Structures are given as C-alpha cells and as structure tokens.
mmCIF file of C-alpha atoms and ligand atoms in Angstrom:
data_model
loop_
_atom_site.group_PDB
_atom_site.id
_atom_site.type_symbol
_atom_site.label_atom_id
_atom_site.label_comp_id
_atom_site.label_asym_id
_atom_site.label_seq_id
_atom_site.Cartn_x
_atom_site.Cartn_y
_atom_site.Cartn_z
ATOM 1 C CA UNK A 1 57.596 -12.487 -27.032
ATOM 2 C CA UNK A 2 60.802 -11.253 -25.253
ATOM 3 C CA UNK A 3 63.038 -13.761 -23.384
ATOM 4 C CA UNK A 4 62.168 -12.241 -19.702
ATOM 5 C CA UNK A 5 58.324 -12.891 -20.811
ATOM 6 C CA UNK A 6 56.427 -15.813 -18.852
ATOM 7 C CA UNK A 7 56.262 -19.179 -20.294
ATOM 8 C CA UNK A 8 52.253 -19.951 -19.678
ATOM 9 C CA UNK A 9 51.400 -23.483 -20.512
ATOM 10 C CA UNK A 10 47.979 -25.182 -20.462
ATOM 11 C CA UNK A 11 48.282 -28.569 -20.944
ATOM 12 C CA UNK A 12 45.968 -31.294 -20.996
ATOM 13 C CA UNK A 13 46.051 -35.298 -20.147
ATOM 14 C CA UNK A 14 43.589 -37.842 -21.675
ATOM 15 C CA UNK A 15 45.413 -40.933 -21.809
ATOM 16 C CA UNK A 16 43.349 -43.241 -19.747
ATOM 17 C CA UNK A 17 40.180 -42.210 -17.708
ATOM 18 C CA UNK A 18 40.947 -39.073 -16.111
ATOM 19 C CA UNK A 19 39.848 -36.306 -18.217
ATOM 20 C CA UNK A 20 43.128 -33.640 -16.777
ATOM 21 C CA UNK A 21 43.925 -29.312 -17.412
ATOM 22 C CA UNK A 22 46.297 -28.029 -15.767
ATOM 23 C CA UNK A 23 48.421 -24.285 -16.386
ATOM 24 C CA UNK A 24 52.339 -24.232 -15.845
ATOM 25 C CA UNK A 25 54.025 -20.852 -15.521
ATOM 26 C CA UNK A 26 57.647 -21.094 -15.717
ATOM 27 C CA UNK A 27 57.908 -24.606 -14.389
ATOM 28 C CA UNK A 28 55.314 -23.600 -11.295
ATOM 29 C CA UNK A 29 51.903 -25.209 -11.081
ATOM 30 C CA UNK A 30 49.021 -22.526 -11.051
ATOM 31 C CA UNK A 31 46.092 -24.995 -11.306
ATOM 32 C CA UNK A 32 45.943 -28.419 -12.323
ATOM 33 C CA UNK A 33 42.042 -29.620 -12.626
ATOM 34 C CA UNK A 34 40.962 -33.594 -12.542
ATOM 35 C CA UNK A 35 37.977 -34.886 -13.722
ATOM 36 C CA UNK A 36 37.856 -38.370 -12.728
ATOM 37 C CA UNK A 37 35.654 -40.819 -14.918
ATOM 38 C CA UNK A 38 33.100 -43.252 -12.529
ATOM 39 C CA UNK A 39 31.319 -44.408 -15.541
ATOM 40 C CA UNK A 40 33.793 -47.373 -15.622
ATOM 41 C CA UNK A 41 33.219 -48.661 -12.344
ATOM 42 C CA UNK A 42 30.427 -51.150 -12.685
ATOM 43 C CA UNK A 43 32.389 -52.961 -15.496
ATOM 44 C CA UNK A 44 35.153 -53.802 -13.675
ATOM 45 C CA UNK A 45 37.608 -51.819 -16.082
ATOM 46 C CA UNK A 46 37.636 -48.798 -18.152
ATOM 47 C CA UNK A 47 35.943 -49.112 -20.979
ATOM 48 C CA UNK A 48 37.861 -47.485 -23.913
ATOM 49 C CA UNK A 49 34.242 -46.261 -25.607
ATOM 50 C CA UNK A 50 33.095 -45.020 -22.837
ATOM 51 C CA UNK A 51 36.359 -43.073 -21.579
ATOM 52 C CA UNK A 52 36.433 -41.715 -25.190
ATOM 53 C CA UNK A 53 33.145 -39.978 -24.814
ATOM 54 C CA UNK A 54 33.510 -38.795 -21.192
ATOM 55 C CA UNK A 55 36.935 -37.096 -22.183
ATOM 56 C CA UNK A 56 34.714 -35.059 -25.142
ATOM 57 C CA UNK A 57 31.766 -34.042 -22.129
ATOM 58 C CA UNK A 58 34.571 -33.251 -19.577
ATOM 59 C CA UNK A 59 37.065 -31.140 -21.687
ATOM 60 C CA UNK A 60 35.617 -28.099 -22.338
ATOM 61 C CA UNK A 61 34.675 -27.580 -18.068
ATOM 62 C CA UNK A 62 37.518 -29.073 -17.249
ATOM 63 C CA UNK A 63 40.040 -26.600 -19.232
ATOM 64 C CA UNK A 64 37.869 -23.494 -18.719
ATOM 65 C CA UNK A 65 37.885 -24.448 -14.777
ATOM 66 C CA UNK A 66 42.026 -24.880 -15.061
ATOM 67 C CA UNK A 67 42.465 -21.142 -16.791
ATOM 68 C CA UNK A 68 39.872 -19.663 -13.772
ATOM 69 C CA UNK A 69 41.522 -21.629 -11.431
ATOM 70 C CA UNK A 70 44.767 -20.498 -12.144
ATOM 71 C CA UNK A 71 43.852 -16.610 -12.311
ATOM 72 C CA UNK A 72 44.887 -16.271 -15.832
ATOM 73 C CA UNK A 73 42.955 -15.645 -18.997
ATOM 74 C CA UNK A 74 43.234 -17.384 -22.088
ATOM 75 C CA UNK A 75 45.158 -14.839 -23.766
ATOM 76 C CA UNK A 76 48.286 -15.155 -21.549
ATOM 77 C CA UNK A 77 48.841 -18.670 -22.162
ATOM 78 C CA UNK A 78 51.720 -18.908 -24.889
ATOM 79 C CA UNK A 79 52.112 -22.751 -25.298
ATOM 80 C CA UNK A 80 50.414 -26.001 -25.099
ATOM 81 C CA UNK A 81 51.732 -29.245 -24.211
ATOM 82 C CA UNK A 82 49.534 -32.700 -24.526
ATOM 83 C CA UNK A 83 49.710 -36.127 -23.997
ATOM 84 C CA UNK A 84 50.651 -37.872 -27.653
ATOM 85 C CA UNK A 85 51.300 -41.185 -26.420
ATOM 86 C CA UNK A 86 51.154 -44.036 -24.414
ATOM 87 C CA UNK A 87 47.410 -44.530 -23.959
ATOM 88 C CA UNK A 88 43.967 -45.150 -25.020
ATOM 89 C CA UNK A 89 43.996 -44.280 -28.652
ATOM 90 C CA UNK A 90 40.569 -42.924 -28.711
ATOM 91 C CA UNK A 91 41.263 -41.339 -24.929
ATOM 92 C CA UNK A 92 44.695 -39.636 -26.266
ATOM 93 C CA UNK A 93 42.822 -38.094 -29.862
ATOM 94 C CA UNK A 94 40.085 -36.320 -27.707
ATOM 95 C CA UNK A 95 42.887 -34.674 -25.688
ATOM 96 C CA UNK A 96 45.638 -34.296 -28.682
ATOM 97 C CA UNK A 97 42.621 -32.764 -30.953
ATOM 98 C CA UNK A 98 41.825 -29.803 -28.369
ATOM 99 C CA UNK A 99 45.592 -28.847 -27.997
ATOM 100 C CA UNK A 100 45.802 -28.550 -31.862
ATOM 101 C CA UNK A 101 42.840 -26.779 -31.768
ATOM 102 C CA UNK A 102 43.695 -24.267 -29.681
ATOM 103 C CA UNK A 103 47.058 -24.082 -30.798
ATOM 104 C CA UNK A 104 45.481 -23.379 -34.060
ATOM 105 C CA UNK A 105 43.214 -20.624 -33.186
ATOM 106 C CA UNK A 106 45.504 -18.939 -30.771
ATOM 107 C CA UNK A 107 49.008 -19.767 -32.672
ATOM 108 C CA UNK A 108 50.354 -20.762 -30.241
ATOM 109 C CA UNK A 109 53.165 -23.642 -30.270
ATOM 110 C CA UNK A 110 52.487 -27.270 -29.722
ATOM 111 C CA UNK A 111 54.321 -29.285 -27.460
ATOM 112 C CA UNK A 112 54.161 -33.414 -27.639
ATOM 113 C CA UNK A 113 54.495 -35.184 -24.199
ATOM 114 C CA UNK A 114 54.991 -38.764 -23.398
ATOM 115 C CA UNK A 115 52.907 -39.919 -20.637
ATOM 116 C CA UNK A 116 55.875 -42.053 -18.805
ATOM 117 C CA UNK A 117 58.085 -39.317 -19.191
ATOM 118 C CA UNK A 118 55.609 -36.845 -17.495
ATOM 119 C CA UNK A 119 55.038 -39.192 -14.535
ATOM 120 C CA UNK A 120 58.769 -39.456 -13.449
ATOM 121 C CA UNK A 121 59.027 -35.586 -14.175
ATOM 122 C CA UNK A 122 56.222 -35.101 -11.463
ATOM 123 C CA UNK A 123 58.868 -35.217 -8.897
ATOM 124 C CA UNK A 124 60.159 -31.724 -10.018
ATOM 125 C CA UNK A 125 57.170 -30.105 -9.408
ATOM 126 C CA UNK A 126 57.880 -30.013 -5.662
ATOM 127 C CA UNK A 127 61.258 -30.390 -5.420
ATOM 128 C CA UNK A 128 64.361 -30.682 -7.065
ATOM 129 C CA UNK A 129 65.655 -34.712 -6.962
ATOM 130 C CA UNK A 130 69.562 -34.429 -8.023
ATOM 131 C CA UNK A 131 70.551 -36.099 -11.600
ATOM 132 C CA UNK A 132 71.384 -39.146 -11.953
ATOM 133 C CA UNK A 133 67.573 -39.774 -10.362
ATOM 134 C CA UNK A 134 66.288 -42.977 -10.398
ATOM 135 C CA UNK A 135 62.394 -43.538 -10.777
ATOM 136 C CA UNK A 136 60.255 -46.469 -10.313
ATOM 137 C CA UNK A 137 56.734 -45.720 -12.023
ATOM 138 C CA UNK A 138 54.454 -48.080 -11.074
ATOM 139 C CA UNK A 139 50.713 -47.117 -12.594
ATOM 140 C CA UNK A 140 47.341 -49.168 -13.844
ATOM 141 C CA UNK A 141 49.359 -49.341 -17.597
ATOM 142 C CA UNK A 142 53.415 -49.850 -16.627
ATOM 143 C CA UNK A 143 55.990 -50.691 -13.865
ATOM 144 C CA UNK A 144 58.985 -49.317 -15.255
ATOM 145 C CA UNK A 145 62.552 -48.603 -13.432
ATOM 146 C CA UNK A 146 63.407 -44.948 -14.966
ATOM 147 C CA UNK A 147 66.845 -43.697 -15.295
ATOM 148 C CA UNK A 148 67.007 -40.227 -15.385
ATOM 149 C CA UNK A 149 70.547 -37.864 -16.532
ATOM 150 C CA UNK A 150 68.372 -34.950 -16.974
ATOM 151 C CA UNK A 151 65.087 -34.139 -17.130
ATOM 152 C CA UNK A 152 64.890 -34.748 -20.949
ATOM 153 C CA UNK A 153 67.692 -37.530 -20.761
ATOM 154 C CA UNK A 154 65.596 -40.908 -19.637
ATOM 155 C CA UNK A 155 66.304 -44.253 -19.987
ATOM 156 C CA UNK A 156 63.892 -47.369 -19.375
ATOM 157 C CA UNK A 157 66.391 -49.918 -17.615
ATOM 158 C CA UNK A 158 63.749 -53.075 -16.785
ATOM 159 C CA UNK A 159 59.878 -52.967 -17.007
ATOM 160 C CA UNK A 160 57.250 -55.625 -16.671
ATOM 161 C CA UNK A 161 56.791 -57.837 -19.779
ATOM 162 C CA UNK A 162 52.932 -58.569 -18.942
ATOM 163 C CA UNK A 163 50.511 -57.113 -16.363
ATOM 164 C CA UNK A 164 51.483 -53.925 -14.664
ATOM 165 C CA UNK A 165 51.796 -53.497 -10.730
ATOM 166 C CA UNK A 166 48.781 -51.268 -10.272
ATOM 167 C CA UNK A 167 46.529 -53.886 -12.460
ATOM 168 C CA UNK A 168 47.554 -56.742 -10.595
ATOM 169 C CA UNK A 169 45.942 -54.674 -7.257
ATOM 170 C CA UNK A 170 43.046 -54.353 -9.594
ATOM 171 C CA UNK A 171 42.717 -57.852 -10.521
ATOM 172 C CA UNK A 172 43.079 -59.539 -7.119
ATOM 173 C CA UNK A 173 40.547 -56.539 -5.890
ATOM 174 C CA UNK A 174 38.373 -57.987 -8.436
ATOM 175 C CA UNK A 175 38.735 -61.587 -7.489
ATOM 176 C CA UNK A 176 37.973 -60.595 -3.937
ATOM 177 C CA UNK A 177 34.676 -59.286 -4.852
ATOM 178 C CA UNK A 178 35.923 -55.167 -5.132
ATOM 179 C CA UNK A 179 35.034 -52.552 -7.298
ATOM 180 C CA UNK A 180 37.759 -50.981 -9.957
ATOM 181 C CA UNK A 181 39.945 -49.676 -9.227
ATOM 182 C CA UNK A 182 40.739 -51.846 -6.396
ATOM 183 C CA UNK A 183 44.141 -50.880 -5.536
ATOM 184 C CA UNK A 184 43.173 -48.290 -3.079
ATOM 185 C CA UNK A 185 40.720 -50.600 -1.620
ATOM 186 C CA UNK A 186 43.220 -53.649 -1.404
ATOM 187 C CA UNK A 187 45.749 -51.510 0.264
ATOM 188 C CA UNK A 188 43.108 -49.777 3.018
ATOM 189 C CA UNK A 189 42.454 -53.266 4.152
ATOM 190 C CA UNK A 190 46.142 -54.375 3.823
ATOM 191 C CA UNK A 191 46.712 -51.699 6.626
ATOM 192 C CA UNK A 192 44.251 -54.426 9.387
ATOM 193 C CA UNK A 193 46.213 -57.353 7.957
ATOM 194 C CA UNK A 194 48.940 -59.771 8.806
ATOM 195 C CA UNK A 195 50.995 -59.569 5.642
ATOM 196 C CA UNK A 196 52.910 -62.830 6.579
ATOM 197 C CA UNK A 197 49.883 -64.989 6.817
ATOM 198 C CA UNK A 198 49.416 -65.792 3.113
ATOM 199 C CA UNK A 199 52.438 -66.831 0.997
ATOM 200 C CA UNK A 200 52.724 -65.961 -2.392
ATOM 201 C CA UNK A 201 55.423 -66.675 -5.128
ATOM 202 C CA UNK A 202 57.847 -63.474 -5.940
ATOM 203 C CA UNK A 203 58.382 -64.080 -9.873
ATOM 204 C CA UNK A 204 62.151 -63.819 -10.468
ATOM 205 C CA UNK A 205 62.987 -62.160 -13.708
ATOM 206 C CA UNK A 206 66.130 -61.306 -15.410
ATOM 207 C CA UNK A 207 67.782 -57.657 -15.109
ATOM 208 C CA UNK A 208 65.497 -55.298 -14.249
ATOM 209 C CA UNK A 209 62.419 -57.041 -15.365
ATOM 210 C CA UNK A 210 58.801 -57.227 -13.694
ATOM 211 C CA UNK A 211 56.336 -59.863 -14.165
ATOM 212 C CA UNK A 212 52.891 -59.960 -12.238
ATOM 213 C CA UNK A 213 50.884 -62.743 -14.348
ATOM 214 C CA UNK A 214 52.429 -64.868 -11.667
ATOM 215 C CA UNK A 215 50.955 -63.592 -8.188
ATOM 216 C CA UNK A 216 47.958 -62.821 -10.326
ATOM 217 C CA UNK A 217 47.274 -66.824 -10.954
ATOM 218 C CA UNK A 218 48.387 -67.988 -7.809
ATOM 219 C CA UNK A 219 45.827 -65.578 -5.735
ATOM 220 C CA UNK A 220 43.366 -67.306 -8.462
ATOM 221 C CA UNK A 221 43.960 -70.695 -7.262
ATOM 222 C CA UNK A 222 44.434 -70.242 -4.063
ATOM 223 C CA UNK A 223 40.672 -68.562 -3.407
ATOM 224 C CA UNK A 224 39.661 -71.701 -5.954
ATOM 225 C CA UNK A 225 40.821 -73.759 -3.270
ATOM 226 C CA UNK A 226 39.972 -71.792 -0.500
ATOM 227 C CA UNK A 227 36.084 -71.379 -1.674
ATOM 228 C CA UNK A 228 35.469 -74.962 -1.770
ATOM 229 C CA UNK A 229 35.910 -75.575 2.042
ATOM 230 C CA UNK A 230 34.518 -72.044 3.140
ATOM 231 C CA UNK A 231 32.609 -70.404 0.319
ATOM 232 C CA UNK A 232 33.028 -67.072 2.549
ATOM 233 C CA UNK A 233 36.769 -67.256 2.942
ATOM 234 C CA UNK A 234 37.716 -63.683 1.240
ATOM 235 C CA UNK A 235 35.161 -61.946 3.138
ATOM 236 C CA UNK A 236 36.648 -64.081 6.453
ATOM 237 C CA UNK A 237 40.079 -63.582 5.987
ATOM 238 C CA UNK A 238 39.985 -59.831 3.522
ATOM 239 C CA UNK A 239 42.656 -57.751 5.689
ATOM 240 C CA UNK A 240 45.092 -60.811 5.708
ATOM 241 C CA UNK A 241 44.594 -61.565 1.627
ATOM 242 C CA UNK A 242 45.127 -57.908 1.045
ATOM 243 C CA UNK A 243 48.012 -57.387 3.520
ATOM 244 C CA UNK A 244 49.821 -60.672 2.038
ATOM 245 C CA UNK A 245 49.234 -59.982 -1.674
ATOM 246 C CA UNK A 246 49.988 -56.274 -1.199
ATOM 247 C CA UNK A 247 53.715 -57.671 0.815
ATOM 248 C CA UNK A 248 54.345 -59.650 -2.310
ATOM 249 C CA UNK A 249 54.053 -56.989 -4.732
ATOM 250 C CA UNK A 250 55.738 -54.419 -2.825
ATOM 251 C CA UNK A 251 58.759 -56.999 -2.176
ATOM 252 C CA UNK A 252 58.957 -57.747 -5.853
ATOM 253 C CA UNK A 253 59.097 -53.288 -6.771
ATOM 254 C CA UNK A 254 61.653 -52.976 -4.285
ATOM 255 C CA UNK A 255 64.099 -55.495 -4.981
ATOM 256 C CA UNK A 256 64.302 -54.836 -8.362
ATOM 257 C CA UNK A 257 64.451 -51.290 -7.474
ATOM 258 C CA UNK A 258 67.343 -52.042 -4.785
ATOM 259 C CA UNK A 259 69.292 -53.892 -7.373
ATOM 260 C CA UNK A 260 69.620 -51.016 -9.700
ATOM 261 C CA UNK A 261 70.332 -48.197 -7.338
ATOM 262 C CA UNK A 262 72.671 -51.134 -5.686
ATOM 263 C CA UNK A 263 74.264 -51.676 -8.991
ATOM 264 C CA UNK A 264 74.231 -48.040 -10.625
ATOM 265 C CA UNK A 265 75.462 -46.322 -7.158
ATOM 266 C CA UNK A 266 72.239 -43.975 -7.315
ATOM 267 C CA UNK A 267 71.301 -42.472 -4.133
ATOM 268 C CA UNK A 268 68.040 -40.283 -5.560
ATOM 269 C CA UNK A 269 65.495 -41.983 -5.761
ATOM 270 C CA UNK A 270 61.445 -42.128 -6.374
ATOM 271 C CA UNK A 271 58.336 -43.281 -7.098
ATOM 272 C CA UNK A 272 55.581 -42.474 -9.540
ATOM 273 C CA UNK A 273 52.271 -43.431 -10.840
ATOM 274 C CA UNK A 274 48.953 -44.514 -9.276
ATOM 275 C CA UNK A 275 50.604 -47.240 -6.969
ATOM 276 C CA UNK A 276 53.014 -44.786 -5.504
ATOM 277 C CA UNK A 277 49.873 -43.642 -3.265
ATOM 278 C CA UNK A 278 49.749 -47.365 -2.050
ATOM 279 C CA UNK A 279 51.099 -47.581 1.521
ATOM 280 C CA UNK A 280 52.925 -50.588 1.864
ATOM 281 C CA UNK A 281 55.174 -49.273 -0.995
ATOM 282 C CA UNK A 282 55.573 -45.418 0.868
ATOM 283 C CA UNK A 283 56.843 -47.191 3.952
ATOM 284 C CA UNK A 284 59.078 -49.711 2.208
ATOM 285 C CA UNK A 285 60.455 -46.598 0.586
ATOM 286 C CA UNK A 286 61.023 -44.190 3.665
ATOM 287 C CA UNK A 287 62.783 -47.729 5.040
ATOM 288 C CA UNK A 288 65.257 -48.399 2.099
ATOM 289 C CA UNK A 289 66.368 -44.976 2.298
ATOM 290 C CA UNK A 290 67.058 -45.293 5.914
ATOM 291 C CA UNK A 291 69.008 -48.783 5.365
ATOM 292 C CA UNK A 292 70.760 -47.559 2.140
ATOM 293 C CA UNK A 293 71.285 -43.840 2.761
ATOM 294 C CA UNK A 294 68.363 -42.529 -0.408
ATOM 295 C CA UNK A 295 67.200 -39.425 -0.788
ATOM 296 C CA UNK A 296 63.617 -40.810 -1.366
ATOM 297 C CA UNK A 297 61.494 -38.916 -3.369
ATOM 298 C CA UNK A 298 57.509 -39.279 -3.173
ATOM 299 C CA UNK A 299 55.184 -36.902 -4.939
ATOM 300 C CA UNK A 300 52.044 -35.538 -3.589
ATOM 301 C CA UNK A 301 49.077 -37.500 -3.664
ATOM 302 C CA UNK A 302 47.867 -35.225 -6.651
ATOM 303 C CA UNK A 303 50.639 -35.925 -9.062
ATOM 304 C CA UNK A 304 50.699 -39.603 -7.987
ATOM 305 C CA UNK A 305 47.612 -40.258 -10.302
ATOM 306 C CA UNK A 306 47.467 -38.918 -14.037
ATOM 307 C CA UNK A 307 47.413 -35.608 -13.970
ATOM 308 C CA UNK A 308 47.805 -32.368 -16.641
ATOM 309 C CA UNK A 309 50.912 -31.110 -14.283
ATOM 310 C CA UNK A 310 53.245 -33.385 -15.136
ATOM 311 C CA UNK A 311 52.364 -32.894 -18.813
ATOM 312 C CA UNK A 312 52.843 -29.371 -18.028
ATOM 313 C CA UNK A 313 56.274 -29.585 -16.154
ATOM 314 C CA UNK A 314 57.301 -31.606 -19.027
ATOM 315 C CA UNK A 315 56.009 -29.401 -21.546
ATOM 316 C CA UNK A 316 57.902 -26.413 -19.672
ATOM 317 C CA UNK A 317 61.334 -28.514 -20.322
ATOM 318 C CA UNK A 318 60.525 -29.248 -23.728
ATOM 319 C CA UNK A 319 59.431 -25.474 -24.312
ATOM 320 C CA UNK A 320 62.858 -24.566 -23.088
ATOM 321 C CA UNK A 321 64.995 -27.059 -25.341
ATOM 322 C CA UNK A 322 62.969 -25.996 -28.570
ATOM 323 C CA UNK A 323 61.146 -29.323 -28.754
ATOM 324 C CA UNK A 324 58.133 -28.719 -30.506
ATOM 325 C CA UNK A 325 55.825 -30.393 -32.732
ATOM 326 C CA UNK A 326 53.235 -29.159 -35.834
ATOM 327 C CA UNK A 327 49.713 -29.814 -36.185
ATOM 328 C CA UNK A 328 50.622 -32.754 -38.240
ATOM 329 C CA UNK A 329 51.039 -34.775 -35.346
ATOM 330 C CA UNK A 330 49.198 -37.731 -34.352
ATOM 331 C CA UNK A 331 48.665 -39.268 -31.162
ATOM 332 C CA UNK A 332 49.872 -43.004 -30.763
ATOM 333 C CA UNK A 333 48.583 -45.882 -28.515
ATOM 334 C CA UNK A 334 52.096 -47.122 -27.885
ATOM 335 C CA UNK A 335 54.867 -45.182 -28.248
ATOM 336 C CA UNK A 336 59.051 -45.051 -27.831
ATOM 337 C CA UNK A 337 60.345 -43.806 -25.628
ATOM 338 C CA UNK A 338 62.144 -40.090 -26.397
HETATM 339 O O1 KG4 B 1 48.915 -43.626 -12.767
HETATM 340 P P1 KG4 B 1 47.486 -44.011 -12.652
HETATM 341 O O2 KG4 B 1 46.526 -43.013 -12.028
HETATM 342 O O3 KG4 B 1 46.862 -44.367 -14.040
HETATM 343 C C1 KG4 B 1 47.545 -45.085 -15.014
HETATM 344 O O4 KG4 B 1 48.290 -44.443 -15.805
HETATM 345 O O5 KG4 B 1 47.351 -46.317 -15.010
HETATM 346 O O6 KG4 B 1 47.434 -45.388 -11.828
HETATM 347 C C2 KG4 B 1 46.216 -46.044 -11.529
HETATM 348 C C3 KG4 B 1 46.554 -47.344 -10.811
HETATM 349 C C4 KG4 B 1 45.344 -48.266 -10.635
HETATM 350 O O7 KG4 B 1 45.726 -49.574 -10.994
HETATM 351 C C5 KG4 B 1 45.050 -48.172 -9.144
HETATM 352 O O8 KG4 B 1 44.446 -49.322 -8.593
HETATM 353 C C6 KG4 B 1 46.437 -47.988 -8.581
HETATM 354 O O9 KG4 B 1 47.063 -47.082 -9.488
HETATM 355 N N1 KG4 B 1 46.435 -47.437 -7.226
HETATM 356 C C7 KG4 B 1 46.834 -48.117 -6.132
HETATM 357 C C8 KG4 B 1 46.646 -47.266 -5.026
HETATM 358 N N2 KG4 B 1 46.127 -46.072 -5.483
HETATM 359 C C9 KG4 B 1 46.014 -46.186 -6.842
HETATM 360 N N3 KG4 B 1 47.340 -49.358 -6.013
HETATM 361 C C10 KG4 B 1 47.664 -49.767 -4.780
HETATM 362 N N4 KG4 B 1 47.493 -49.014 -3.663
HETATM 363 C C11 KG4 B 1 47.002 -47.760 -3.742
HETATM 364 N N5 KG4 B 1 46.849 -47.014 -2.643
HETATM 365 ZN ZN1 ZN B 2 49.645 -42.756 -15.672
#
C-alpha cells in the first residue's frame, strides 16, 4: 500500500441493540447499514441474551449489505475498526469477534474504538466543528459533557453518577404505560403539551455532574398520588406529563452544559447520542447558541443513534495516528476512557 492509496474501512458496532456496518473511505461515509433489534420491546428493556443472539443472525446481512451498499468489494477494504468497549459484553464479543475474523483472513489491521469517543466524533462526519469542541452525549447508557482538543484528544469533564438521560425518558415512558424505548414516544407527545404544568425537581450536582434517579422517583410518586384520585390520570393528562418531564430534563443538560462552555470560553458546541434526536433538547440548543453566540453542532438523525459511522470516522483517525491493536484484544463492558 502506497501513501496516495485509499484508506477503506468497514467497521462494525454491537454495543447495545443495534446490530451496525458501515464503510469509511478516507474519512467519507460510503454506506453505513442499521439493523435495529425489536425483539426487546415487549420486555420493557433490552435483554442482554437476546441482543447477543440477534447481533450473531444480523451480522453477516448486515456487513455484506454495507460492502454492496457502498459499491465496493471486499477486497478494497484495507482496515477494520470495531467497537471494544463500553457496552453489552456479550453484544460487544459478537461484533469484536467478526472484525478479528476478518482481519485475520484478509490481514488486514485492526483498529479498537471506544463507543463514547465515536459518538462525539459523529459530528465530523458532516462537518468540521473547530477544536476546542465541546460535546454533550446524552444516549440510553451515558450523559457525559465531552471536551474535545482534537479528535483523538478527549476529556470527560462531568457525567451522570446513576441513570443516564435517555433511560430516564425510558423509565417515565414506562411508568406512563409506553413501550421501550420510550424516549421518542415521550418527546412526540411533549410536542401537544404544556411543559410548565407539572413541576419537577432539577437535581443539583457538583461540577459538571448529572443525576436523573431524582426526576425518575418523583414522576413515581407523583402518578402514585395521582392514580388514587383518577386511576386514568396519565392517559388524561399524557402531552402535559411528557412536555413537563421532558422541560426538566432538558433544563438540567443545558445548564450543566452552559456552565462549562460559560466557564471554559468554548463557543463550538454539540450534541450526541440517542437523546440528541429529542426535540425539546434541538430547540434549547439552536436557542443557547442564539443567546450565547455557539456554533451549535447537531448531527443527522442517522448518526444520532448507534451507528458503524462513527466507529468508522473514528477508526479513520486512529488509522492515521498508527493506533492499532492485535488480535489479542478483548472487548470490555466498561472501559477508560483513551
Ligand atoms: O445512543 P443510543 O441510540 O443508544 C445508546 O448508546 O444508549 O440512545 C438511545 C436512547 C434511548 O434511551 C432512547 O429512548 C433515547 O436515546 N431517545 C430519545 C429520543 N430518541 C431516542 N430520547 C428522547 N427523545 C427522543 N426523541
Ligand atoms: Zn450509543
């Protein structure tokens, strides 16, 4: 391979329940295929068993549709980049066992991604955020406020020390009676609702620290309480829960995320993960940038979600710094960040 010769990724995503292939050439997106698990929706949750066995049915399709997709063939793909870590452990070894594979039997160097890492990095797909970036991911698994110096040069300045944003939309979906994942649902009837009709406590953390246990309880309580005069208040009053509960939430991201780009003089700044589709949160954005002057970056709907090309725009980075790993490696439920 000669240094003006295409860099030709395929890289894969397994972490949770979306079973993800996607093919990268030279930091541009060519394909990037999603096959989305619905086994998980009758329980409420994904099942780690169950996404563990979809991932092995889905990953053949799902990586032969990404290469036809993309117009290549398998022979001009000269890297491939997975996600190692954070996830479901039996989710991430389905996906980190095909890259070695293939690595393997096409020698092809391995790259190691971190999931987190890959969602902020979505950004770049599109367009080009300037460094020092700041990134609030906000998915089912973490609400984290991302510093970014470059796009291997991260660091984790506050995240939530118990439930995440996007599973405390899932949870009050679930108390009202929704299927998982609720957060879409919460936030379509949000968009009817009065969002000042309800109150509910903001938690106030230290730093840059998120906690969503609280709102989480309180909606408990509240419908307790609210059931035993009207046993059909939720399905009475759904647009104004949603719109209240969903104002709450969004409050708590964006102070937090005010503070630091208040306190770090960072004008770039983004959001990532699952919940960065919600639209409370998209408008709240697109306001703060008008009332502080941001640059306000928002991927598309596509790489909102977990998807193979962020691992892919990682991997492309990490291809181009030398950062590769040998079929030794393992994949790792949690993981530091790196
Ligand atoms: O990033 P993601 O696809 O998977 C994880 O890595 O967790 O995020 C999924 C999360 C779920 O909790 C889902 O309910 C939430 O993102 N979500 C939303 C919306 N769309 C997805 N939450 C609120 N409003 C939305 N529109
Ligand atoms: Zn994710």
């Amino acid at each position: 391979m000669t240094a003006t010769d295409p860099v030709v990724i395929l890289a894969i995503e397994s972490s949770c329940d979306e079973t993800s292939a996607a093919i990268v050439k030279d930091g541009h997106v060519l394909s990037n295929t999603i096959a989305t698990q619905k086994v998980h929706e009758r329980y409420g949750g994904v099942v780690p068993e169950l996404a563990s066995r979809a991932h092995m049915q889905h990953i053949v399709p799902v990586v032969d549709v990404a290469i036809k997709d993309a117009g290549i063939t398998k022979e001009e793909i000269t890297a491939v980049a997975f996600t190692q870590s954070p996830g479901l452990i039996g989710s991430l070894l389905v996906g980190a066992c095909f890259a070695k594979s293939f690595a393997q039997a096409r020698q092809l160097p391995l790259i190691a991604v971190h999931h987190m890492q890959a969602h902020v990095l979505a950004h770049f797909i599109d367009s080009k955020p300037e460094f020092p970036f700041l990134c609030l991911t906000v998915s089912g698994g973490h609400t984290q406020i991302v510093l970014c110096r470059d796009y291997l040069d991260m660091e984790v300045l506050g995240e939530t020390i118990d439930d995440a944003a996007g599973e405390a939309f899932d949870k009050v979906a679930k108390m009202l009676g929704l299927p998982y994942p609720g957060g879409p649902l919460v936030d379509r009837y949000a968009q009817q609702g009065d969002p000042k009709r309800f109150k509910f406590p903001m938690s106030e953390m230290k730093d840059y620290a998120f906690s969503f246990s609280g709102i989480k309880t309180s909606v408990l309580y509240f419908l307790q309480a609210q059931r035993k005069i009207d046993p059909d208040f939720a399905a009475q009053n759904m647009n104004d829960i949603c719109a209240s509960v969903q104002y709450t939430i969004v409050n708590m991201l964006m102070a937090k995320l005010k503070k630091a780009a208040r306190e770090l003089n960072i004008r770039q700044v983004g959001i990532a993960g699952g919940v960065s589709a919600n639209s409370g949160l998209r408008r709240a954005m697109t306001d703060a940038g008008e009332q502080h002057g941001w640059q306000v970056y928002i991927p598309r709907f596509e790489y909102c979600t977990d998807n193979a090309a962020m691992i892919g725009i990682t991997g492309y980075h990490k291809y181009l710094n030398g950062q590769f790993t040998d079929l030794s490696v393992v994949p790792s439920a949690r993981a530091t960040w790196h």
